[in-house]
Coordinates of C-alpha atoms in Angstrom, one line a residue:
X1 CA -142.2 136.3 49.9
X2 CA -141.4 139.5 51.9
X3 CA -139.2 137.4 54.1
X4 CA -136.8 136.3 51.4
X5 CA -135.6 139.5 49.8
X6 CA -132.4 141.1 50.9
X7 CA -130.3 144.2 51.0
X8 CA -128.2 145.0 48.0
X9 CA -125.2 146.0 50.1
X10 CA -121.9 145.3 48.3
X11 CA -119.1 145.1 50.7
X12 CA -118.2 143.3 54.0
X13 CA -120.5 145.3 56.3
X14 CA -123.9 143.7 55.8
X15 CA -126.0 143.8 58.9
X16 CA -128.9 141.5 59.7
X17 CA -132.4 142.6 58.6
X18 CA -135.7 141.8 60.1
X19 CA -138.6 143.8 58.6
X20 CA -139.8 144.3 55.1
X21 CA -138.4 147.8 54.8
X22 CA -135.1 146.7 56.4
X23 CA -134.6 144.3 53.5
X24 CA -134.0 147.1 51.2
X25 CA -131.6 149.0 53.5
X26 CA -128.0 148.6 54.5
X27 CA -125.8 149.6 57.4
X28 CA -122.9 149.9 55.0
X29 CA -122.1 153.4 53.7
X30 CA -121.4 151.9 50.2
X31 CA -124.0 150.4 48.0
X32 CA -124.0 148.7 44.5
X33 CA -125.1 151.6 42.4
X34 CA -124.9 151.2 38.6
X35 CA -122.1 153.8 38.0
X36 CA -119.7 151.9 40.3
X37 CA -120.5 148.7 38.5
X38 CA -119.3 150.3 35.3
X39 CA -115.8 150.9 36.7
X40 CA -112.8 148.5 36.6
X41 CA -111.5 149.4 40.0
X42 CA -112.5 147.7 43.2
X43 CA -114.7 145.2 41.3
X44 CA -113.5 142.3 43.4
X45 CA -115.0 144.0 46.5
X46 CA -118.5 143.4 45.1
X47 CA -117.7 139.7 44.8
X48 CA -116.4 139.8 48.3
X49 CA -119.7 141.2 49.4
X50 CA -121.5 138.2 48.1
X51 CA -118.9 136.0 49.8
X52 CA -119.9 137.9 53.0
X53 CA -123.5 136.9 52.4
X54 CA -122.3 133.3 52.2
X55 CA -121.1 133.7 55.8
X56 CA -124.7 134.4 56.9
X57 CA -125.7 130.9 55.8
X58 CA -122.6 128.9 56.9
X59 CA -124.0 127.5 60.2
X60 CA -127.3 126.6 58.6
X61 CA -125.6 124.9 55.7
X62 CA -123.7 122.6 58.1
X63 CA -126.5 121.9 60.5
X64 CA -129.2 121.3 57.8
X65 CA -126.9 118.9 56.0
X66 CA -125.6 116.9 59.0
X67 CA -128.4 116.9 61.5
X68 CA -130.7 115.3 58.9
X69 CA -128.2 112.7 58.1
X70 CA -127.0 109.5 59.8
X71 CA -123.5 110.4 61.0
X72 CA -124.3 112.8 63.9
X73 CA -125.7 112.0 67.4
X74 CA -127.2 114.4 69.8
X75 CA -126.2 114.7 73.5
X76 CA -127.8 116.0 76.7
X77 CA -126.3 119.4 75.8
X78 CA -127.7 119.6 72.3
X79 CA -129.6 122.7 71.4
X80 CA -133.4 122.3 70.8
X81 CA -133.2 123.6 67.3
X82 CA -130.6 121.0 66.3
X83 CA -132.7 118.2 67.9
X84 CA -135.7 119.3 65.8
X85 CA -133.6 119.1 62.7
X86 CA -132.4 115.6 63.6
X87 CA -135.9 114.2 64.2
X88 CA -137.6 116.1 61.3
X89 CA -139.9 118.0 63.6
X90 CA -138.5 121.5 62.8
X91 CA -141.1 124.2 62.1
X92 CA -140.7 127.6 60.7
X93 CA -139.7 128.8 64.2
X94 CA -136.5 126.8 64.0
X95 CA -133.4 128.9 64.2
X96 CA -131.8 127.0 61.3
X97 CA -134.7 126.9 58.9
X98 CA -134.4 130.0 56.8
X99 CA -134.6 130.2 53.0
X100 CA -133.9 133.9 53.5
X101 CA -130.2 133.3 54.0
X102 CA -129.9 131.7 50.6
X103 CA -132.0 134.4 48.9
X104 CA -129.7 137.0 50.5
X105 CA -126.9 135.5 48.3
X106 CA -129.2 135.2 45.3
X107 CA -130.5 138.7 45.2
X108 CA -127.0 140.2 45.6
X109 CA -125.9 138.0 42.7
X110 CA -128.9 139.1 40.7
X111 CA -128.0 142.7 41.2
X112 CA -124.4 142.2 40.3
X113 CA -125.3 140.2 37.1
X114 CA -127.9 142.8 36.0
X115 CA -125.6 145.8 36.4
X116 CA -122.0 144.7 36.0
X117 CA -120.4 146.0 32.8
X118 CA -118.7 142.9 31.3
X119 CA -117.3 144.8 28.3
X120 CA -114.5 146.5 30.3
X121 CA -111.1 145.7 28.8
X122 CA -107.5 146.0 29.8
X123 CA -105.8 145.6 26.5
X124 CA -107.6 142.6 24.9
X125 CA -108.6 141.1 28.3
X126 CA -112.1 141.3 29.7
X127 CA -111.2 142.3 33.2
X128 CA -114.3 141.2 35.1
X129 CA -115.4 138.0 33.3
X130 CA -114.0 135.6 35.9
X131 CA -115.8 137.5 38.7
X132 CA -119.0 137.6 36.6
X133 CA -118.8 133.8 36.1
X134 CA -118.1 133.2 39.8
X135 CA -121.1 135.3 40.8
X136 CA -123.3 133.2 38.5
X137 CA -121.9 130.1 40.1
X138 CA -122.7 131.4 43.6
X139 CA -126.3 132.0 42.5
X140 CA -126.7 128.6 41.0
X141 CA -125.2 127.0 44.1
X142 CA -127.6 128.9 46.4
X143 CA -130.6 127.8 44.3
X144 CA -129.3 124.2 44.4
X145 CA -129.2 124.3 48.3
X146 CA -132.7 125.7 48.3
X147 CA -134.0 122.9 46.1
X148 CA -132.3 120.3 48.3
X149 CA -133.8 121.6 51.5
X150 CA -137.2 122.9 50.4
X151 CA -138.2 121.1 47.2
X152 CA -139.9 123.7 45.1
X153 CA -139.0 127.4 45.8
X154 CA -139.7 130.8 44.3
X155 CA -137.4 131.5 41.4
X156 CA -136.3 134.9 40.1
X157 CA -133.2 136.2 38.4
X158 CA -134.0 140.0 38.4
X159 CA -132.7 142.1 41.3
X160 CA -135.4 143.0 43.7
X161 CA -134.8 146.4 45.2
X162 CA -138.3 147.8 45.8
X163 CA -141.2 146.8 48.1
X164 CA -143.5 146.8 45.1
X165 CA -141.5 144.1 43.5
X166 CA -141.9 141.9 46.5
X167 CA -145.6 142.5 46.9
X168 CA -146.4 142.2 43.2
X169 CA -144.0 139.5 42.3
X170 CA -145.7 136.5 40.8
X171 CA -142.6 134.2 40.9
X172 CA -142.8 130.7 39.6
X173 CA -141.9 127.9 42.0
X174 CA -139.1 125.7 40.7
X175 CA -137.8 122.4 41.8
X176 CA -134.3 121.2 41.0
X177 CA -135.1 120.1 37.4
X178 CA -136.6 123.5 36.5
X179 CA -133.7 125.3 38.3
X180 CA -131.1 123.4 36.3
X181 CA -133.0 124.0 33.0
X182 CA -133.1 127.7 33.8
X183 CA -129.5 128.3 35.0
X184 CA -127.2 125.5 33.7
X185 CA -127.2 126.3 29.9
X186 CA -126.3 129.9 30.6
X187 CA -123.7 128.9 33.2
X188 CA -122.1 126.4 30.8
X189 CA -120.8 129.2 28.6
X190 CA -118.3 130.0 31.4
X191 CA -117.0 126.4 31.7
X192 CA -113.2 126.5 31.9
X193 CA -113.1 129.8 33.7
X194 CA -110.8 130.1 36.7
X195 CA -112.2 131.7 39.8
X196 CA -111.0 135.2 40.7
X197 CA -107.6 135.2 42.2
X198 CA -105.4 138.1 43.2
X199 CA -102.4 135.8 43.9
X200 CA -102.2 137.1 47.5
X201 CA -102.9 135.7 50.9
X202 CA -104.8 138.1 53.1
X203 CA -104.0 138.3 56.8
X204 CA -107.4 138.5 58.5
X205 CA -106.2 138.6 62.0
X206 CA -105.5 136.2 64.8
X207 CA -107.8 134.2 67.0
X208 CA -108.3 135.1 70.6
X209 CA -106.0 132.3 71.5
X210 CA -103.2 133.5 69.3
X211 CA -103.5 131.6 66.0
X212 CA -102.9 133.8 62.9
X213 CA -105.2 133.2 59.9
X214 CA -104.9 134.0 56.3
X215 CA -107.3 133.5 53.3
X216 CA -106.8 133.5 49.6
X217 CA -109.4 134.9 47.3
X218 CA -109.3 131.7 45.2
X219 CA -110.8 129.5 47.9
X220 CA -113.7 131.9 48.6
X221 CA -115.3 131.1 45.2
X222 CA -116.7 127.9 43.7
X223 CA -115.5 126.9 40.2
X224 CA -118.2 127.1 37.5
X225 CA -117.5 123.5 36.4
X226 CA -117.9 122.2 39.9
X227 CA -121.3 123.8 40.2
X228 CA -122.4 122.5 36.8
X229 CA -121.4 119.0 37.8
X230 CA -123.4 119.4 41.0
X231 CA -126.5 120.6 39.2
X232 CA -126.5 117.9 36.6
X233 CA -125.7 115.1 39.2
X234 CA -128.6 116.2 41.3
X235 CA -131.0 115.8 38.3
X236 CA -129.7 112.4 37.3
X237 CA -128.0 113.7 34.1
X238 CA -124.9 111.7 34.8
X239 CA -123.2 112.2 31.4
X240 CA -123.2 116.0 31.8
X241 CA -122.2 115.7 35.5
X242 CA -119.2 113.5 34.5
X243 CA -118.3 116.0 31.7
X244 CA -118.1 119.0 34.0
X245 CA -116.4 117.2 36.8
X246 CA -113.8 116.0 34.2
X247 CA -113.5 119.5 32.9
X248 CA -112.7 120.7 36.4
X249 CA -110.2 117.9 37.1
X250 CA -108.3 118.3 33.8
X251 CA -108.5 122.0 33.1
X252 CA -109.1 123.9 36.4
X253 CA -107.7 121.8 39.2
X254 CA -104.0 122.7 39.9
X255 CA -101.4 120.1 38.7
X256 CA -100.1 117.9 41.5
X257 CA -96.3 117.7 41.5
X258 CA -96.1 114.6 43.7
X259 CA -98.0 112.0 45.5
X260 CA -97.2 110.5 48.8
X261 CA -97.3 106.7 48.9
X262 CA -99.2 104.6 51.4
X263 CA -96.9 103.5 54.2
X264 CA -95.5 100.0 53.7
X265 CA -94.3 99.4 57.2
X266 CA -95.6 96.5 59.2
X267 CA -98.0 97.7 61.8
X268 CA -97.8 97.6 65.6
X269 CA -101.1 96.1 66.5
X270 CA -101.1 97.7 69.9
X271 CA -102.0 101.0 68.4
X272 CA -103.8 102.4 65.4
X273 CA -101.4 103.5 62.6
X274 CA -100.7 107.2 62.8
X275 CA -98.5 107.8 59.7
X276 CA -99.6 109.5 56.5
X277 CA -102.3 107.9 54.6
X278 CA -103.0 107.4 50.9
X279 CA -105.7 109.3 49.0
X280 CA -106.0 111.8 46.2
X281 CA -104.4 114.7 48.1
X282 CA -100.7 115.1 47.1
X283 CA -98.1 117.5 48.5
X284 CA -96.8 115.0 51.0
X285 CA -99.0 116.2 53.8
X286 CA -101.2 114.3 56.2
X287 CA -105.0 114.0 55.5
X288 CA -105.9 116.0 58.6
X289 CA -104.0 119.1 57.3
X290 CA -107.0 119.7 55.0
X291 CA -109.0 121.1 57.9
X292 CA -106.3 123.5 59.2
X293 CA -106.9 127.1 60.0
X294 CA -105.3 128.3 56.7
X295 CA -107.5 126.2 54.5
X296 CA -105.7 122.9 54.0
X297 CA -102.9 121.4 52.0
X298 CA -104.1 121.5 48.4
X299 CA -107.2 119.3 48.6
X300 CA -109.4 122.3 49.4
X301 CA -111.3 123.9 46.5
X302 CA -113.6 126.3 48.3
X303 CA -114.8 127.2 51.8
X304 CA -116.5 129.9 53.8
X305 CA -113.8 131.5 56.1
X306 CA -115.5 132.8 59.2
X307 CA -114.2 135.7 61.3
X308 CA -111.4 134.9 63.7
X309 CA -113.1 136.7 66.5
X310 CA -116.3 138.6 67.2
X311 CA -114.7 142.0 66.5
X312 CA -113.7 141.0 63.0
X313 CA -117.2 140.1 61.6
X314 CA -119.5 137.2 61.2
X315 CA -118.7 134.3 63.5
X316 CA -119.8 130.7 63.6
X317 CA -121.1 128.4 66.3
X318 CA -120.4 125.2 64.4
X319 CA -117.1 124.6 66.2
X320 CA -118.8 125.0 69.6
X321 CA -121.5 122.5 68.7
X322 CA -118.8 119.9 67.9
X323 CA -116.8 120.7 71.1
X324 CA -114.4 123.5 70.4
X325 CA -114.7 127.1 71.8
X326 CA -113.2 128.8 68.8
X327 CA -113.8 132.3 70.2
X328 CA -112.7 131.7 73.7
X329 CA -109.7 133.5 75.2
X330 CA -106.9 131.0 76.0
X331 CA -103.2 131.2 76.3
X332 CA -102.5 127.6 75.1
X333 CA -102.1 128.6 71.5
X334 CA -104.7 126.0 70.5
X335 CA -108.4 126.1 70.1
X336 CA -109.9 125.5 73.6
X337 CA -112.1 122.4 74.1
X338 CA -115.6 123.2 75.2
X339 CA -117.0 121.5 78.4
X340 CA -120.3 120.6 76.7
X341 CA -120.2 118.7 73.4
X342 CA -123.6 119.0 71.6
X343 CA -122.9 116.8 68.6
X344 CA -120.9 113.5 68.4
X345 CA -120.4 110.7 65.9
X346 CA -123.4 108.5 65.6
X347 CA -123.3 104.8 66.5
X348 CA -123.8 104.0 62.8
X349 CA -120.8 106.1 61.8
X350 CA -118.6 104.6 64.5
X351 CA -119.7 101.1 63.6
X352 CA -119.1 101.7 59.9
X353 CA -115.6 103.0 60.7
X354 CA -114.7 100.3 63.1
X355 CA -115.9 97.5 60.8
X356 CA -113.8 98.7 57.9
X357 CA -110.8 96.5 57.2
X358 CA -107.3 98.0 57.2
X359 CA -104.9 96.6 54.6
X360 CA -101.2 96.6 55.1
X361 CA -98.0 95.3 53.5
X362 CA -96.1 92.6 55.3
X363 CA -92.6 93.9 54.7
X364 CA -90.2 91.1 54.2
X365 CA -88.3 91.8 51.0
X366 CA -89.3 93.3 47.7
X367 CA -89.9 90.0 46.0
X368 CA -92.0 88.4 48.8
X369 CA -94.3 91.2 50.1
X370 CA -97.8 90.3 50.9
X371 CA -100.9 92.2 51.9
X372 CA -102.8 91.3 55.0
X373 CA -105.9 92.6 56.8
X374 CA -106.0 93.9 60.3
X375 CA -109.2 94.5 62.3
X376 CA -108.2 98.2 63.0
X377 CA -111.0 100.0 61.3
X378 CA -110.8 103.1 59.1
X379 CA -108.2 105.6 60.3
X380 CA -110.1 108.8 59.4
X381 CA -112.5 108.8 62.3
X382 CA -109.7 108.5 64.9
X383 CA -107.8 111.3 63.2
X384 CA -110.7 113.8 63.2
X385 CA -111.9 113.1 66.7
X386 CA -110.6 113.3 70.3
X387 CA -112.0 110.8 72.8
X388 CA -112.4 112.0 76.4
X389 CA -110.9 110.3 79.4
X390 CA -111.9 109.8 83.0
X391 CA -115.1 111.7 83.7
X392 CA -115.3 112.8 80.0
X393 CA -114.9 109.3 78.6
X394 CA -118.2 109.4 76.9
X395 CA -117.4 112.7 75.1
X396 CA -116.0 113.0 71.6
X397 CA -114.6 116.2 70.2
X398 CA -114.7 116.7 66.4
X399 CA -111.3 118.0 65.3
X400 CA -112.6 119.1 61.9
X401 CA -114.0 122.1 63.6
X402 CA -111.2 123.2 65.9
X403 CA -111.0 126.1 63.4
X404 CA -113.5 128.4 61.7
X405 CA -113.5 127.0 58.1
X406 CA -116.8 125.8 56.7
X407 CA -115.8 123.5 53.9
X408 CA -117.9 123.5 50.7
X409 CA -115.8 121.4 48.3
X410 CA -112.6 119.5 48.2
X411 CA -110.9 117.8 45.3
X412 CA -111.7 114.5 46.9
X413 CA -115.3 115.5 46.9
X414 CA -115.2 115.9 43.2
X415 CA -113.5 112.5 42.6
X416 CA -116.3 110.8 44.6
X417 CA -119.0 112.7 42.8
X418 CA -117.4 111.7 39.5
X419 CA -117.4 108.1 40.7
X420 CA -121.1 108.4 41.5
X421 CA -121.8 109.7 38.0
X422 CA -119.6 107.0 36.2
X423 CA -121.3 104.3 38.2
X424 CA -124.8 105.3 37.3
X425 CA -123.7 105.6 33.6
X426 CA -122.8 101.8 33.8
X427 CA -119.1 102.2 34.3
X428 CA -119.0 100.7 37.8
X429 CA -115.4 99.7 37.3
X430 CA -114.4 103.3 36.8
X431 CA -116.1 104.2 40.0
X432 CA -114.3 101.4 41.8
X433 CA -111.0 102.6 40.4
X434 CA -111.5 105.9 42.1
X435 CA -112.1 104.1 45.3
X436 CA -109.3 101.6 45.0
X437 CA -106.4 102.7 42.7
X438 CA -107.0 106.4 41.9
X439 CA -106.5 107.9 38.5
X440 CA -103.0 107.6 36.9
X441 CA -101.3 105.6 34.1
X442 CA -100.9 102.8 36.6
X443 CA -104.6 102.1 36.6
X444 CA -104.6 101.5 32.9
X445 CA -101.6 99.2 33.2
X446 CA -102.3 97.3 36.5
X447 CA -106.1 97.2 37.2
X448 CA -107.3 93.8 36.0
X449 CA -111.0 94.7 36.8
X450 CA -111.0 97.6 34.4
X451 CA -112.9 96.7 31.2
X452 CA -111.6 97.8 27.8
X453 CA -114.6 99.9 27.1
X454 CA -114.0 101.7 30.4
X455 CA -110.3 102.3 29.5
X456 CA -111.6 103.8 26.2
X457 CA -114.0 106.0 28.1
X458 CA -111.2 107.3 30.4
X459 CA -108.9 108.2 27.5
X460 CA -111.5 109.7 25.1
X461 CA -115.0 110.8 26.2
X462 CA -113.9 111.7 29.7
X463 CA -110.1 112.0 29.1
X464 CA -108.8 111.8 32.6
X465 CA -106.2 109.3 31.4
X466 CA -105.5 110.7 28.0
X467 CA -101.9 111.2 27.2
X468 CA -102.2 115.0 27.6
X469 CA -104.1 114.8 30.9
X470 CA -101.9 112.2 32.5
X471 CA -99.4 115.0 33.0
X472 CA -101.8 116.6 35.4
X473 CA -102.1 113.6 37.6
X474 CA -99.5 112.1 40.0
X475 CA -97.2 109.4 38.7
X476 CA -98.1 107.3 41.8
X477 CA -101.6 107.2 43.0
X478 CA -104.0 105.4 45.3
X479 CA -107.8 105.6 45.6
X480 CA -109.9 107.5 48.1
X481 CA -110.5 104.5 50.2
X482 CA -106.7 104.2 50.8
X483 CA -106.9 107.4 52.8
X484 CA -108.2 105.5 55.8
X485 CA -107.9 101.8 54.9
X486 CA -104.3 101.5 54.0
X487 CA -102.9 99.5 51.0
X488 CA -106.0 98.8 48.9
X489 CA -104.4 99.7 45.6
X490 CA -102.9 97.3 43.0
X491 CA -99.6 99.3 42.7
X492 CA -97.4 101.6 44.7
X493 CA -94.2 101.5 42.8
X494 CA -92.4 99.5 45.5
X495 CA -92.6 96.0 44.3
X496 CA -96.3 95.7 44.9
X497 CA -98.1 94.1 42.0
X498 CA -101.7 93.6 40.7
X499 CA -104.0 91.3 42.6
X500 CA -102.1 91.3 45.9
X501 CA -104.7 93.3 47.9
X502 CA -107.8 91.5 49.1
X503 CA -109.7 94.7 48.3
X504 CA -110.9 93.5 44.9
X505 CA -114.0 94.4 42.9
X506 CA -115.9 91.1 43.0
X507 CA -115.1 90.5 46.7
X508 CA -116.1 93.9 48.0
X509 CA -119.2 94.2 45.8
X510 CA -120.2 90.7 46.8
X511 CA -120.0 91.6 50.5
X512 CA -122.0 94.8 49.9
X513 CA -124.7 92.9 47.9
X514 CA -125.1 90.5 50.9
X515 CA -125.5 93.4 53.3
X516 CA -128.1 95.1 51.1
X517 CA -130.1 91.9 50.9
X518 CA -130.0 91.4 54.7
X519 CA -130.7 95.0 55.7
X520 CA -133.3 96.0 53.2
X521 CA -134.9 92.7 52.2
X522 CA -134.1 93.3 48.6
X523 CA -134.0 90.4 46.1
X524 CA -130.3 91.1 45.1
X525 CA -129.1 89.3 42.0
X526 CA -125.9 89.3 40.1
X527 CA -126.8 91.6 37.2
X528 CA -124.9 94.7 36.2
X529 CA -127.7 96.8 37.7
X530 CA -127.2 95.0 41.1
X531 CA -123.5 95.8 40.9
X532 CA -124.3 99.5 40.2
X533 CA -126.5 99.6 43.2
X534 CA -123.9 98.0 45.4
X535 CA -121.1 100.3 44.2
X536 CA -123.4 103.2 45.0
X537 CA -123.8 102.0 48.6
X538 CA -120.0 101.7 48.8
X539 CA -119.8 105.3 47.7
X540 CA -122.3 106.2 50.3
X541 CA -120.0 104.6 52.9
X542 CA -117.0 106.4 51.5
X543 CA -118.8 109.8 51.6
X544 CA -119.4 109.1 55.3
X545 CA -115.8 108.0 56.1
X546 CA -114.2 110.9 54.1
X547 CA -116.6 113.8 54.4
X548 CA -118.4 113.4 57.7
X549 CA -119.7 116.6 59.3
X550 CA -118.8 118.8 56.4
X551 CA -122.5 119.7 55.7
X552 CA -123.5 117.6 52.7
X553 CA -124.6 114.2 54.2
X554 CA -128.4 114.9 53.8
X555 CA -127.8 116.0 50.2
X556 CA -125.8 112.9 49.4
X557 CA -128.4 110.5 50.9
X558 CA -131.4 112.1 49.2
X559 CA -129.6 112.3 45.9
X560 CA -128.7 108.6 46.1
X561 CA -132.2 107.8 47.2
X562 CA -133.6 109.4 44.0
X563 CA -131.0 107.5 42.0
X564 CA -132.4 104.3 43.3
X565 CA -136.0 105.3 42.8
X566 CA -135.2 106.3 39.3
X567 CA -133.5 103.0 38.5
X568 CA -136.4 101.1 39.9
X569 CA -134.3 98.0 40.5
X570 CA -135.9 96.8 43.7
X571 CA -139.1 98.8 43.3
X572 CA -139.8 102.4 42.4
X573 CA -139.8 103.5 46.0
X574 CA -136.7 101.5 47.1
X575 CA -134.5 104.6 47.4
X576 CA -137.0 106.3 49.7
X577 CA -137.2 103.2 51.9
X578 CA -133.4 103.0 51.8
X579 CA -133.2 106.6 53.0
X580 CA -135.8 106.0 55.7
X581 CA -133.8 103.0 57.0
X582 CA -130.7 105.1 57.1
X583 CA -132.4 107.7 59.3
X584 CA -134.4 105.4 61.6
X585 CA -132.0 105.9 64.6
X586 CA -132.9 109.7 64.5
X587 CA -136.4 108.7 65.6
X588 CA -138.0 110.9 62.9
X589 CA -141.6 112.1 63.6
X590 CA -142.4 111.9 59.9
X591 CA -142.5 109.0 57.5
X592 CA -139.3 109.4 55.5
X593 CA -140.3 106.9 52.9
X594 CA -142.4 109.7 51.6
X595 CA -140.2 112.2 49.7
X596 CA -142.2 115.2 50.6
X597 CA -141.4 114.7 54.2
X598 CA -137.7 115.1 53.6
X599 CA -138.1 118.9 53.1
X600 CA -138.1 121.7 55.7
X601 CA -141.1 124.1 55.9
X602 CA -140.3 127.1 53.8
X603 CA -139.9 130.4 55.4

């Protein structure tokens, strides 16, 4: 326990700590003493201090989540620590196995929560409540990551500031269910709170190669409703998960003014289409703009912005591992490519992408348009990677990390999480709607696969499509799958009508059922439960295509494995066997059909 407790420094100058006594010290000249936490002024800087502690865990978050997934392949240049994560041989000596970095966040949050005066008013307004809620969300998020990676972990909510508290602490060990029971009810009282936002973009300097970078306070924090949705989804409480995701999408998420429609041009089959894709983004910008140096185009909810150079603060090695030397000095005004690429797309991921059908409109005239299928694969992989040529033909550079942003959540993430919750609740058609058609009035009018009970659900219990909330959604929409697969939707406002796309519920689910039966030897039937399991596997594919390398693949796979175990459809251990099959190409040294072997050794 001595290794997990941290300094209580408040602002952006936290240094690393190594010994027990160091954990209670700070290199910063400013600490979080109770009198300062009773003042209105500068309170945002304390929250910034916690955000700085988030920077300390950024690299580990990505590597723990992706190396223990099925989307990343190692190369001859891969660091030994990353290899150990990939084959599940990591010991407590591994560079990226540290519960301490999460407890650094937790203890700073505990101190803030214990001593922050929440009664301060400006007029009738409680001036710090948004910050207070955001800090509680940070703490819950950090505990969630600990449970995902370590199983049961020491749990405490009091601030630890003395050695005697560490030595004498008899802290209970909580798994995810106990953590949710301890934190979610309290956090729920802040549902609907916006994250702290000054309304300003802060210039944090320029990279060594000349690219200026700005951050906004809003994107540093994680909305309370997003964290609540995550907590409940992880425990299999799908109703509560769907509730809080819906709360975020209808009350917190900014209103989208427009939606760009999937291109209807006929394709040149000599090259992959490179125009803007569909999806749930809005603002008329391309999908790849999400990952830009300034934090994206409206899809981004929260991320960890790393320092632009080593003189500015905490840096990241994630870009370098994926092939970009973010901190190199170069005059080309773009992030230099590294000679050695440590991590590349796995064969599984490339096969998944290449085998995905691309749908397009054959554009004759408005009354005679048809939808055809081209064997072009999904567009997203080609748009986030750069294939080498000549002597580098076997190398692939990952464009998501030609900048220093460590993405935590996007709006598209939340739509997919909501689809996962709806599906496990039995509303598989609502989940498919999020993949295929998106959420707008059109899905009520033009989606023949949507059952009446599901339409009622979407207009009442989870009122995404209620009359009031429809104003928050774009008039024209397409599902997440359209982002990479083209015209899969049943409407686009340009003479395209229901049933034209071959991407239909019965067809796509039927193909997935056949695949599950062949790959896993499952006795797949045609029941509602079989459909739910198949839709979940479609969502697993979509998580891969949409969110590869963003740090949450391991968490997505283990959560879905538990879903399958809990359902018991093909046996009470089918989910664990499913997970083990997904990871077999990693050559794991442990039997991954045993859940206890998923976790890292705690240190």
